[in-house]
């Protein structure tokens, strides 16, 4: 295997200096070599589907089956989503069938014309044969001929597209899609087959991924708002309530709505976990009285938190890690998520999980109520924009910090806690993603009635933060880069890569990214991004804070 798509990548090298990444029998995330290689092969075949989709669309329109498969297939390959090798063997065969159907409809290249390309590869029927074929599909397969810089930019494009696909799939599940999004996704994936070595051209395409992600995040925000209502400021209980319980983790609000419907009237309390916390701000979800609170914290703590939870758990998207024996029999996956031996929910039917919840004791007593406040999305913040603008003009608010993104288990992420704690009392923190669990239970106080900590939502709600920044820039008749605003972003996986590319596509400067920079960005590529966008790696929290607040930075 070879994988370096997430922040916890093993940063090892051979004796002659070649970067190895996660190249052993198992990656840092727990993904084994078989699953990793099968994922590469699936992505390889998806590029072929995308090529024929792009050729097919101008005359016959977007093939919706192919569009959904591209989104779902790429989503399954994100970090900590699906670890089930058997599932990938099936998806590979499905991809081949779908690709060939599109090829026939579009009059494309025939298998005899160019064997073993994404357009024509015929997958073997057994795992051993598939693994032998997977060698040509690895992201670094051509590094010896084109160099690490070219491979790094191609990888940046691919990993960004994986993140875009995940967001688009969430919107798709709510019934929201746009042909132009599917078409651009197909174009960018098929462009990866062109084997371009032009760094400027590849960087341009990477920024196009960011532009596409902005469209997708806007669509997902529309989907969430129209389906569940505009976010409202809401205190969320973080301590248990006596009674039977089900826990839902991940990002998929569609699944949460289905679970709430199916548990209604059954005396089962539903709790959110991880990135599902912002769900409590949506009126159509919090209207269910048995959505009682949020349990636990970020994804990397799930093994301890799930073991202690007295009911079944449902994982709806990333991020699943190896289930422990203490809760394996009451863990379920849904959507793109998978783990060998763990029961998978089909067609949104949570009846098996509900039966387990009814059979288990749940929480015996209610603990003293503690809360976290959520719901500071775009509409909420812009609704008090005049007060915010006035506070800035009066000098009460001197700076804004966006401190958020993905959390993780590796050392260095206490940087974000320290950073938040040391922000001056005349500054406001916008936060999103599961990175907020590092500091969201701290009391930051308020400024003129405006809380100093504003939870914007999930990682996809970076779009809301961008819209807030653009609105402030418009109010002050300046550009976003002229605002007293600093982006201190933590990243972990491919959704964060897509968000980063969106920020760069908007020419946002001086982003601090950490706790380390992506391993696929070579020193030369980092230098290019630093020159064009002043991208910065995390340093010392106190020094970085001083830099952000300096008159030059402002």
mmCIF file of N, CA and C in Angstrom, residues 269-392:
data_model
loop_
_atom_site.group_PDB
_atom_site.id
_atom_site.type_symbol
_atom_site.label_atom_id
_atom_site.label_comp_id
_atom_site.label_asym_id
_atom_site.label_seq_id
_atom_site.Cartn_x
_atom_site.Cartn_y
_atom_site.Cartn_z
ATOM 1 N N UNK A 269 -34.233 7.983 24.083
ATOM 2 C CA UNK A 269 -33.583 9.277 23.892
ATOM 3 C C UNK A 269 -32.475 9.168 22.844
ATOM 4 N N UNK A 270 -32.410 10.154 21.976
ATOM 5 C CA UNK A 270 -31.388 10.188 20.935
ATOM 6 C C UNK A 270 -30.343 11.240 21.296
ATOM 7 N N UNK A 271 -29.072 10.836 21.199
ATOM 8 C CA UNK A 271 -27.950 11.737 21.463
ATOM 9 C C UNK A 271 -27.105 11.872 20.194
ATOM 10 N N UNK A 272 -26.527 13.031 20.021
ATOM 11 C CA UNK A 272 -25.570 13.238 18.933
ATOM 12 C C UNK A 272 -24.156 13.108 19.469
ATOM 13 N N UNK A 273 -23.226 12.892 18.551
ATOM 14 C CA UNK A 273 -21.822 12.757 18.918
ATOM 15 C C UNK A 273 -20.976 13.393 17.815
ATOM 16 N N UNK A 274 -19.835 13.963 18.201
ATOM 17 C CA UNK A 274 -18.901 14.486 17.210
ATOM 18 C C UNK A 274 -19.487 15.616 16.394
ATOM 19 N N UNK A 275 -19.337 15.514 15.057
ATOM 20 C CA UNK A 275 -19.775 16.590 14.169
ATOM 21 C C UNK A 275 -21.292 16.701 14.066
ATOM 22 N N UNK A 276 -22.022 15.800 14.707
ATOM 23 C CA UNK A 276 -23.476 15.874 14.691
ATOM 24 C C UNK A 276 -24.006 16.918 15.671
ATOM 25 N N UNK A 277 -23.151 17.455 16.522
ATOM 26 C CA UNK A 277 -23.572 18.440 17.529
ATOM 27 C C UNK A 277 -24.396 19.586 16.943
ATOM 28 N N UNK A 278 -24.005 20.209 15.814
ATOM 29 C CA UNK A 278 -24.773 21.352 15.304
ATOM 30 C C UNK A 278 -26.201 21.023 14.893
ATOM 31 N N UNK A 279 -26.548 19.734 14.797
ATOM 32 C CA UNK A 279 -27.908 19.358 14.416
ATOM 33 C C UNK A 279 -28.943 19.968 15.360
ATOM 34 N N UNK A 280 -28.559 20.187 16.609
ATOM 35 C CA UNK A 280 -29.494 20.708 17.607
ATOM 36 C C UNK A 280 -29.942 22.133 17.302
ATOM 37 N N UNK A 281 -29.269 22.815 16.392
ATOM 38 C CA UNK A 281 -29.641 24.193 16.064
ATOM 39 C C UNK A 281 -30.741 24.282 15.019
ATOM 40 N N UNK A 282 -31.049 23.166 14.338
ATOM 41 C CA UNK A 282 -32.042 23.197 13.272
ATOM 42 C C UNK A 282 -33.447 22.962 13.836
ATOM 43 N N UNK A 283 -34.391 23.868 13.589
ATOM 44 C CA UNK A 283 -35.736 23.761 14.192
ATOM 45 C C UNK A 283 -36.445 22.436 13.925
ATOM 46 N N UNK A 284 -36.327 21.910 12.700
ATOM 47 C CA UNK A 284 -37.054 20.690 12.364
ATOM 48 C C UNK A 284 -36.467 19.456 13.039
ATOM 49 N N UNK A 285 -35.243 19.564 13.529
ATOM 50 C CA UNK A 285 -34.635 18.450 14.258
ATOM 51 C C UNK A 285 -34.825 18.606 15.758
ATOM 52 N N UNK A 286 -34.594 19.806 16.265
ATOM 53 C CA UNK A 286 -34.728 19.985 17.714
ATOM 54 C C UNK A 286 -36.191 19.973 18.157
ATOM 55 N N UNK A 287 -37.109 19.976 17.186
ATOM 56 C CA UNK A 287 -38.527 19.870 17.527
ATOM 57 C C UNK A 287 -38.872 18.504 18.114
ATOM 58 N N UNK A 288 -38.024 17.514 17.864
ATOM 59 C CA UNK A 288 -38.237 16.186 18.451
ATOM 60 C C UNK A 288 -37.776 16.222 19.905
ATOM 61 N N UNK A 289 -38.677 16.079 20.862
ATOM 62 C CA UNK A 289 -38.289 16.209 22.278
ATOM 63 C C UNK A 289 -37.322 15.121 22.741
ATOM 64 N N UNK A 290 -37.281 14.000 22.026
ATOM 65 C CA UNK A 290 -36.377 12.932 22.459
ATOM 66 C C UNK A 290 -34.972 13.083 21.867
ATOM 67 N N UNK A 291 -34.711 14.174 21.132
ATOM 68 C CA UNK A 291 -33.327 14.548 20.800
ATOM 69 C C UNK A 291 -32.840 15.349 22.003
ATOM 70 N N UNK A 292 -32.226 14.649 22.957
ATOM 71 C CA UNK A 292 -32.057 15.243 24.287
ATOM 72 C C UNK A 292 -30.707 15.903 24.522
ATOM 73 N N UNK A 293 -29.702 15.613 23.676
ATOM 74 C CA UNK A 293 -28.415 16.231 23.949
ATOM 75 C C UNK A 293 -27.283 15.661 23.126
ATOM 76 N N UNK A 294 -26.096 16.108 23.451
ATOM 77 C CA UNK A 294 -24.875 15.641 22.798
ATOM 78 C C UNK A 294 -24.048 14.874 23.820
ATOM 79 N N UNK A 295 -23.543 13.735 23.394
ATOM 80 C CA UNK A 295 -22.757 12.876 24.283
ATOM 81 C C UNK A 295 -21.337 12.778 23.726
ATOM 82 N N UNK A 296 -20.359 12.965 24.600
ATOM 83 C CA UNK A 296 -18.975 12.768 24.181
ATOM 84 C C UNK A 296 -18.406 13.975 23.457
ATOM 85 N N UNK A 297 -17.373 13.700 22.665
ATOM 86 C CA UNK A 297 -16.634 14.800 22.060
ATOM 87 C C UNK A 297 -16.252 14.458 20.625
ATOM 88 N N UNK A 298 -14.990 14.636 20.276
ATOM 89 C CA UNK A 298 -14.560 14.450 18.897
ATOM 90 C C UNK A 298 -14.339 12.974 18.574
ATOM 91 N N UNK A 299 -14.203 12.702 17.271
ATOM 92 C CA UNK A 299 -14.171 11.329 16.767
ATOM 93 C C UNK A 299 -13.067 10.476 17.370
ATOM 94 N N UNK A 300 -11.897 11.060 17.669
ATOM 95 C CA UNK A 300 -10.768 10.239 18.086
ATOM 96 C C UNK A 300 -10.926 9.682 19.492
ATOM 97 N N UNK A 301 -11.951 10.155 20.212
ATOM 98 C CA UNK A 301 -12.203 9.656 21.567
ATOM 99 C C UNK A 301 -13.298 8.587 21.598
ATOM 100 N N UNK A 302 -13.735 8.136 20.432
ATOM 101 C CA UNK A 302 -14.913 7.276 20.378
ATOM 102 C C UNK A 302 -14.724 5.933 21.073
ATOM 103 N N UNK A 303 -13.539 5.375 21.054
ATOM 104 C CA UNK A 303 -13.393 4.044 21.649
ATOM 105 C C UNK A 303 -13.727 4.058 23.133
ATOM 106 N N UNK A 304 -13.302 5.088 23.825
ATOM 107 C CA UNK A 304 -13.625 5.193 25.256
ATOM 108 C C UNK A 304 -15.085 5.619 25.449
ATOM 109 N N UNK A 305 -15.531 6.579 24.653
ATOM 110 C CA UNK A 305 -16.876 7.119 24.833
ATOM 111 C C UNK A 305 -17.953 6.112 24.415
ATOM 112 N N UNK A 306 -17.725 5.377 23.323
ATOM 113 C CA UNK A 306 -18.710 4.381 22.893
ATOM 114 C C UNK A 306 -18.787 3.218 23.877
ATOM 115 N N UNK A 307 -17.636 2.860 24.432
ATOM 116 C CA UNK A 307 -17.633 1.767 25.412
ATOM 117 C C UNK A 307 -18.501 2.112 26.625
ATOM 118 N N UNK A 308 -18.521 3.385 26.999
ATOM 119 C CA UNK A 308 -19.269 3.810 28.192
ATOM 120 C C UNK A 308 -20.732 4.113 27.899
ATOM 121 N N UNK A 309 -21.098 4.227 26.626
ATOM 122 C CA UNK A 309 -22.474 4.598 26.283
ATOM 123 C C UNK A 309 -23.396 3.383 26.456
ATOM 124 N N UNK A 310 -24.508 3.520 27.176
ATOM 125 C CA UNK A 310 -25.359 2.356 27.492
ATOM 126 C C UNK A 310 -26.450 2.094 26.449
ATOM 127 N N UNK A 311 -26.052 2.072 25.192
ATOM 128 C CA UNK A 311 -27.013 1.828 24.124
ATOM 129 C C UNK A 311 -26.289 1.636 22.806
ATOM 130 N N UNK A 312 -27.018 1.434 21.696
ATOM 131 C CA UNK A 312 -26.394 1.254 20.384
ATOM 132 C C UNK A 312 -25.865 2.570 19.822
ATOM 133 N N UNK A 313 -24.928 2.446 18.900
ATOM 134 C CA UNK A 313 -24.290 3.606 18.265
ATOM 135 C C UNK A 313 -24.378 3.434 16.753
ATOM 136 N N UNK A 314 -24.669 4.525 16.052
ATOM 137 C CA UNK A 314 -24.730 4.504 14.594
ATOM 138 C C UNK A 314 -23.706 5.494 14.043
ATOM 139 N N UNK A 315 -22.825 4.986 13.160
ATOM 140 C CA UNK A 315 -21.839 5.835 12.492
ATOM 141 C C UNK A 315 -22.354 6.159 11.092
ATOM 142 N N UNK A 316 -22.545 7.445 10.800
ATOM 143 C CA UNK A 316 -23.183 7.834 9.547
ATOM 144 C C UNK A 316 -22.214 8.280 8.455
ATOM 145 N N UNK A 317 -21.004 8.638 8.804
ATOM 146 C CA UNK A 317 -20.027 9.093 7.800
ATOM 147 C C UNK A 317 -18.654 8.922 8.428
ATOM 148 N N UNK A 318 -17.666 9.705 8.002
ATOM 149 C CA UNK A 318 -16.427 9.631 8.745
ATOM 150 C C UNK A 318 -16.688 10.281 10.117
ATOM 151 N N UNK A 319 -16.165 9.713 11.246
ATOM 152 C CA UNK A 319 -14.878 9.034 11.215
ATOM 153 C C UNK A 319 -14.946 7.810 12.138
ATOM 154 N N UNK A 320 -14.985 6.624 11.582
ATOM 155 C CA UNK A 320 -14.982 5.419 12.392
ATOM 156 C C UNK A 320 -13.543 4.948 12.590
ATOM 157 N N UNK A 321 -13.245 4.480 13.800
ATOM 158 C CA UNK A 321 -11.961 3.833 14.064
ATOM 159 C C UNK A 321 -12.245 2.452 14.624
ATOM 160 N N UNK A 322 -11.225 1.640 14.718
ATOM 161 C CA UNK A 322 -11.419 0.217 15.002
ATOM 162 C C UNK A 322 -12.340 -0.004 16.201
ATOM 163 N N UNK A 323 -13.486 -0.660 15.971
ATOM 164 C CA UNK A 323 -14.428 -0.894 17.071
ATOM 165 C C UNK A 323 -13.844 -1.849 18.113
ATOM 166 N N UNK A 324 -14.073 -1.543 19.364
ATOM 167 C CA UNK A 324 -13.604 -2.381 20.454
ATOM 168 C C UNK A 324 -14.645 -3.449 20.793
ATOM 169 N N UNK A 325 -14.183 -4.525 21.383
ATOM 170 C CA UNK A 325 -15.064 -5.651 21.707
ATOM 171 C C UNK A 325 -16.219 -5.235 22.602
ATOM 172 N N UNK A 326 -15.993 -4.230 23.434
ATOM 173 C CA UNK A 326 -17.015 -3.826 24.404
ATOM 174 C C UNK A 326 -18.262 -3.234 23.747
ATOM 175 N N UNK A 327 -18.174 -2.801 22.496
ATOM 176 C CA UNK A 327 -19.361 -2.225 21.861
ATOM 177 C C UNK A 327 -19.575 -2.694 20.421
ATOM 178 N N UNK A 328 -18.767 -3.615 19.934
ATOM 179 C CA UNK A 328 -18.902 -4.083 18.538
ATOM 180 C C UNK A 328 -20.314 -4.590 18.220
ATOM 181 N N UNK A 329 -20.919 -5.293 19.161
ATOM 182 C CA UNK A 329 -22.211 -5.914 18.891
ATOM 183 C C UNK A 329 -23.362 -4.915 18.903
ATOM 184 N N UNK A 330 -23.102 -3.693 19.325
ATOM 185 C CA UNK A 330 -24.160 -2.684 19.314
ATOM 186 C C UNK A 330 -23.777 -1.474 18.462
ATOM 187 N N UNK A 331 -22.796 -1.667 17.572
ATOM 188 C CA UNK A 331 -22.380 -0.614 16.653
ATOM 189 C C UNK A 331 -22.955 -0.890 15.268
ATOM 190 N N UNK A 332 -23.429 0.166 14.607
ATOM 191 C CA UNK A 332 -23.982 0.068 13.259
ATOM 192 C C UNK A 332 -23.314 1.114 12.365
ATOM 193 N N UNK A 333 -23.224 0.796 11.089
ATOM 194 C CA UNK A 333 -22.754 1.774 10.101
ATOM 195 C C UNK A 333 -23.888 2.055 9.124
ATOM 196 N N UNK A 334 -23.805 3.205 8.462
ATOM 197 C CA UNK A 334 -24.794 3.531 7.444
ATOM 198 C C UNK A 334 -24.123 4.313 6.332
ATOM 199 N N UNK A 335 -24.822 4.425 5.195
ATOM 200 C CA UNK A 335 -24.290 5.178 4.066
ATOM 201 C C UNK A 335 -22.983 4.615 3.567
ATOM 202 N N UNK A 336 -21.955 5.454 3.381
ATOM 203 C CA UNK A 336 -20.675 4.984 2.852
ATOM 204 C C UNK A 336 -19.795 4.279 3.869
ATOM 205 N N UNK A 337 -20.190 4.269 5.140
ATOM 206 C CA UNK A 337 -19.340 3.745 6.205
ATOM 207 C C UNK A 337 -19.376 2.219 6.222
ATOM 208 N N UNK A 338 -18.250 1.614 6.556
ATOM 209 C CA UNK A 338 -18.221 0.168 6.656
ATOM 210 C C UNK A 338 -17.047 -0.339 7.459
ATOM 211 N N UNK A 339 -17.269 -1.439 8.159
ATOM 212 C CA UNK A 339 -16.204 -2.152 8.871
ATOM 213 C C UNK A 339 -16.588 -3.629 8.867
ATOM 214 N N UNK A 340 -15.674 -4.477 8.520
ATOM 215 C CA UNK A 340 -15.965 -5.914 8.435
ATOM 216 C C UNK A 340 -16.521 -6.428 9.764
ATOM 217 N N UNK A 341 -17.639 -7.130 9.708
ATOM 218 C CA UNK A 341 -18.242 -7.706 10.896
ATOM 219 C C UNK A 341 -19.190 -6.792 11.637
ATOM 220 N N UNK A 342 -19.290 -5.517 11.203
ATOM 221 C CA UNK A 342 -20.202 -4.572 11.848
ATOM 222 C C UNK A 342 -21.469 -4.464 10.996
ATOM 223 N N UNK A 343 -22.632 -4.523 11.633
ATOM 224 C CA UNK A 343 -23.889 -4.501 10.899
ATOM 225 C C UNK A 343 -24.101 -3.162 10.181
ATOM 226 N N UNK A 344 -24.554 -3.254 8.935
ATOM 227 C CA UNK A 344 -24.765 -2.061 8.123
ATOM 228 C C UNK A 344 -26.262 -1.815 7.954
ATOM 229 N N UNK A 345 -26.673 -0.576 8.153
ATOM 230 C CA UNK A 345 -28.068 -0.180 8.011
ATOM 231 C C UNK A 345 -28.363 0.037 6.533
ATOM 232 N N UNK A 346 -29.353 -0.670 6.014
ATOM 233 C CA UNK A 346 -29.729 -0.533 4.606
ATOM 234 C C UNK A 346 -31.007 0.283 4.492
ATOM 235 N N UNK A 347 -31.020 1.207 3.538
ATOM 236 C CA UNK A 347 -32.225 1.983 3.202
ATOM 237 C C UNK A 347 -32.792 2.755 4.392
ATOM 238 N N UNK A 348 -31.901 3.199 5.280
ATOM 239 C CA UNK A 348 -32.354 4.031 6.391
ATOM 240 C C UNK A 348 -33.240 3.339 7.401
ATOM 241 N N UNK A 349 -33.163 2.027 7.487
ATOM 242 C CA UNK A 349 -33.982 1.268 8.435
ATOM 243 C C UNK A 349 -33.173 0.994 9.704
ATOM 244 N N UNK A 350 -33.494 1.724 10.778
ATOM 245 C CA UNK A 350 -32.739 1.603 12.025
ATOM 246 C C UNK A 350 -33.417 0.680 13.035
ATOM 247 N N UNK A 351 -34.290 -0.195 12.569
ATOM 248 C CA UNK A 351 -35.067 -1.037 13.482
ATOM 249 C C UNK A 351 -34.192 -1.936 14.343
ATOM 250 N N UNK A 352 -33.093 -2.468 13.783
ATOM 251 C CA UNK A 352 -32.228 -3.353 14.581
ATOM 252 C C UNK A 352 -31.577 -2.585 15.722
ATOM 253 N N UNK A 353 -31.132 -1.355 15.446
ATOM 254 C CA UNK A 353 -30.545 -0.526 16.507
ATOM 255 C C UNK A 353 -31.591 -0.172 17.551
ATOM 256 N N UNK A 354 -32.811 0.088 17.115
ATOM 257 C CA UNK A 354 -33.881 0.434 18.041
ATOM 258 C C UNK A 354 -34.194 -0.740 18.966
ATOM 259 N N UNK A 355 -34.183 -1.942 18.425
ATOM 260 C CA UNK A 355 -34.439 -3.130 19.257
ATOM 261 C C UNK A 355 -33.383 -3.279 20.341
ATOM 262 N N UNK A 356 -32.120 -3.015 19.985
ATOM 263 C CA UNK A 356 -31.049 -3.108 20.985
ATOM 264 C C UNK A 356 -31.243 -2.040 22.059
ATOM 265 N N UNK A 357 -31.614 -0.832 21.630
ATOM 266 C CA UNK A 357 -31.830 0.249 22.596
ATOM 267 C C UNK A 357 -32.932 -0.120 23.578
ATOM 268 N N UNK A 358 -33.987 -0.743 23.082
ATOM 269 C CA UNK A 358 -35.098 -1.124 23.962
ATOM 270 C C UNK A 358 -34.696 -2.218 24.944
ATOM 271 N N UNK A 359 -33.718 -3.045 24.526
ATOM 272 C CA UNK A 359 -33.295 -4.150 25.389
ATOM 273 C C UNK A 359 -32.242 -3.739 26.415
ATOM 274 N N UNK A 360 -31.584 -2.632 26.193
ATOM 275 C CA UNK A 360 -30.523 -2.186 27.105
ATOM 276 C C UNK A 360 -31.084 -1.236 28.158
ATOM 277 N N UNK A 361 -30.374 -1.095 29.281
ATOM 278 C CA UNK A 361 -30.909 -0.280 30.381
ATOM 279 C C UNK A 361 -30.873 1.216 30.121
ATOM 280 N N UNK A 362 -29.945 1.687 29.242
ATOM 281 C CA UNK A 362 -29.803 3.120 29.060
ATOM 282 C C UNK A 362 -29.152 3.766 30.277
ATOM 283 N N UNK A 363 -29.305 5.063 30.388
ATOM 284 C CA UNK A 363 -28.756 5.789 31.544
ATOM 285 C C UNK A 363 -29.696 5.619 32.745
ATOM 286 N N UNK A 364 -29.136 5.213 33.855
ATOM 287 C CA UNK A 364 -29.965 4.942 35.034
ATOM 288 C C UNK A 364 -30.476 6.219 35.687
ATOM 289 N N UNK A 365 -29.649 7.272 35.667
ATOM 290 C CA UNK A 365 -30.041 8.530 36.308
ATOM 291 C C UNK A 365 -29.655 9.701 35.416
ATOM 292 N N UNK A 366 -30.271 10.819 35.679
ATOM 293 C CA UNK A 366 -29.918 12.061 34.985
ATOM 294 C C UNK A 366 -28.837 12.780 35.784
ATOM 295 N N UNK A 367 -27.831 13.262 35.065
ATOM 296 C CA UNK A 367 -26.781 14.043 35.716
ATOM 297 C C UNK A 367 -27.162 15.522 35.716
ATOM 298 N N UNK A 368 -26.475 16.297 36.550
ATOM 299 C CA UNK A 368 -26.713 17.741 36.604
ATOM 300 C C UNK A 368 -26.521 18.331 35.209
ATOM 301 N N UNK A 369 -27.466 19.116 34.777
ATOM 302 C CA UNK A 369 -27.445 19.616 33.404
ATOM 303 C C UNK A 369 -26.293 20.599 33.162
ATOM 304 N N UNK A 370 -25.562 20.326 32.081
ATOM 305 C CA UNK A 370 -24.555 21.247 31.561
ATOM 306 C C UNK A 370 -24.845 21.424 30.075
ATOM 307 N N UNK A 371 -24.519 22.596 29.535
ATOM 308 C CA UNK A 371 -24.862 22.854 28.140
ATOM 309 C C UNK A 371 -23.708 23.505 27.379
ATOM 310 N N UNK A 372 -23.794 23.366 26.051
ATOM 311 C CA UNK A 372 -22.954 24.089 25.099
ATOM 312 C C UNK A 372 -23.905 24.790 24.133
ATOM 313 N N UNK A 373 -23.598 26.014 23.764
ATOM 314 C CA UNK A 373 -24.484 26.761 22.873
ATOM 315 C C UNK A 373 -23.997 26.652 21.425
ATOM 316 N N UNK A 374 -24.919 26.303 20.537
ATOM 317 C CA UNK A 374 -24.625 26.184 19.114
ATOM 318 C C UNK A 374 -25.611 27.060 18.337
ATOM 319 N N UNK A 375 -25.447 27.104 17.015
ATOM 320 C CA UNK A 375 -26.429 27.780 16.173
ATOM 321 C C UNK A 375 -26.027 29.125 15.626
ATOM 322 N N UNK A 376 -24.723 29.427 15.655
ATOM 323 C CA UNK A 376 -24.275 30.717 15.132
ATOM 324 C C UNK A 376 -23.873 30.582 13.657
ATOM 325 N N UNK A 377 -24.828 30.109 12.862
ATOM 326 C CA UNK A 377 -24.605 29.981 11.428
ATOM 327 C C UNK A 377 -24.682 31.316 10.733
ATOM 328 N N UNK A 378 -24.636 31.260 9.430
ATOM 329 C CA UNK A 378 -24.607 32.484 8.621
ATOM 330 C C UNK A 378 -25.792 33.396 8.935
ATOM 331 N N UNK A 379 -26.995 32.839 8.942
ATOM 332 C CA UNK A 379 -28.186 33.670 9.127
ATOM 333 C C UNK A 379 -28.222 34.285 10.520
ATOM 334 N N UNK A 380 -27.780 33.517 11.512
ATOM 335 C CA UNK A 380 -27.773 34.034 12.883
ATOM 336 C C UNK A 380 -26.808 35.200 13.026
ATOM 337 N N UNK A 381 -25.579 35.011 12.550
ATOM 338 C CA UNK A 381 -24.562 36.051 12.703
ATOM 339 C C UNK A 381 -24.903 37.275 11.863
ATOM 340 N N UNK A 382 -25.345 37.047 10.622
ATOM 341 C CA UNK A 382 -25.686 38.194 9.778
ATOM 342 C C UNK A 382 -26.931 38.908 10.298
ATOM 343 N N UNK A 383 -27.750 38.195 11.071
ATOM 344 C CA UNK A 383 -28.921 38.821 11.674
ATOM 345 C C UNK A 383 -28.566 39.864 12.712
ATOM 346 N N UNK A 384 -27.378 39.756 13.295
ATOM 347 C CA UNK A 384 -26.903 40.760 14.254
ATOM 348 C C UNK A 384 -25.686 41.498 13.703
ATOM 349 N N UNK A 385 -25.606 41.537 12.368
ATOM 350 C CA UNK A 385 -24.439 42.145 11.721
ATOM 351 C C UNK A 385 -24.255 43.599 12.137
ATOM 352 N N UNK A 386 -25.359 44.317 12.280
ATOM 353 C CA UNK A 386 -25.246 45.731 12.657
ATOM 354 C C UNK A 386 -24.567 45.883 14.010
ATOM 355 N N UNK A 387 -24.928 45.003 14.956
ATOM 356 C CA UNK A 387 -24.313 45.069 16.286
ATOM 357 C C UNK A 387 -22.836 44.720 16.224
ATOM 358 N N UNK A 388 -22.499 43.732 15.383
ATOM 359 C CA UNK A 388 -21.096 43.337 15.219
ATOM 360 C C UNK A 388 -20.307 44.473 14.585
ATOM 361 N N UNK A 389 -20.849 45.040 13.530
ATOM 362 C CA UNK A 389 -20.165 46.137 12.834
ATOM 363 C C UNK A 389 -19.980 47.326 13.769
ATOM 364 N N UNK A 390 -21.013 47.642 14.533
ATOM 365 C CA UNK A 390 -20.918 48.749 15.479
ATOM 366 C C UNK A 390 -19.852 48.482 16.536
ATOM 367 N N UNK A 391 -19.774 47.236 17.017
ATOM 368 C CA UNK A 391 -18.766 46.881 18.027
ATOM 369 C C UNK A 391 -17.360 47.038 17.459
ATOM 370 N N UNK A 392 -17.184 46.715 16.181
ATOM 371 C CA UNK A 392 -15.877 46.905 15.544
ATOM 372 C C UNK A 392 -15.566 48.386 15.416
#
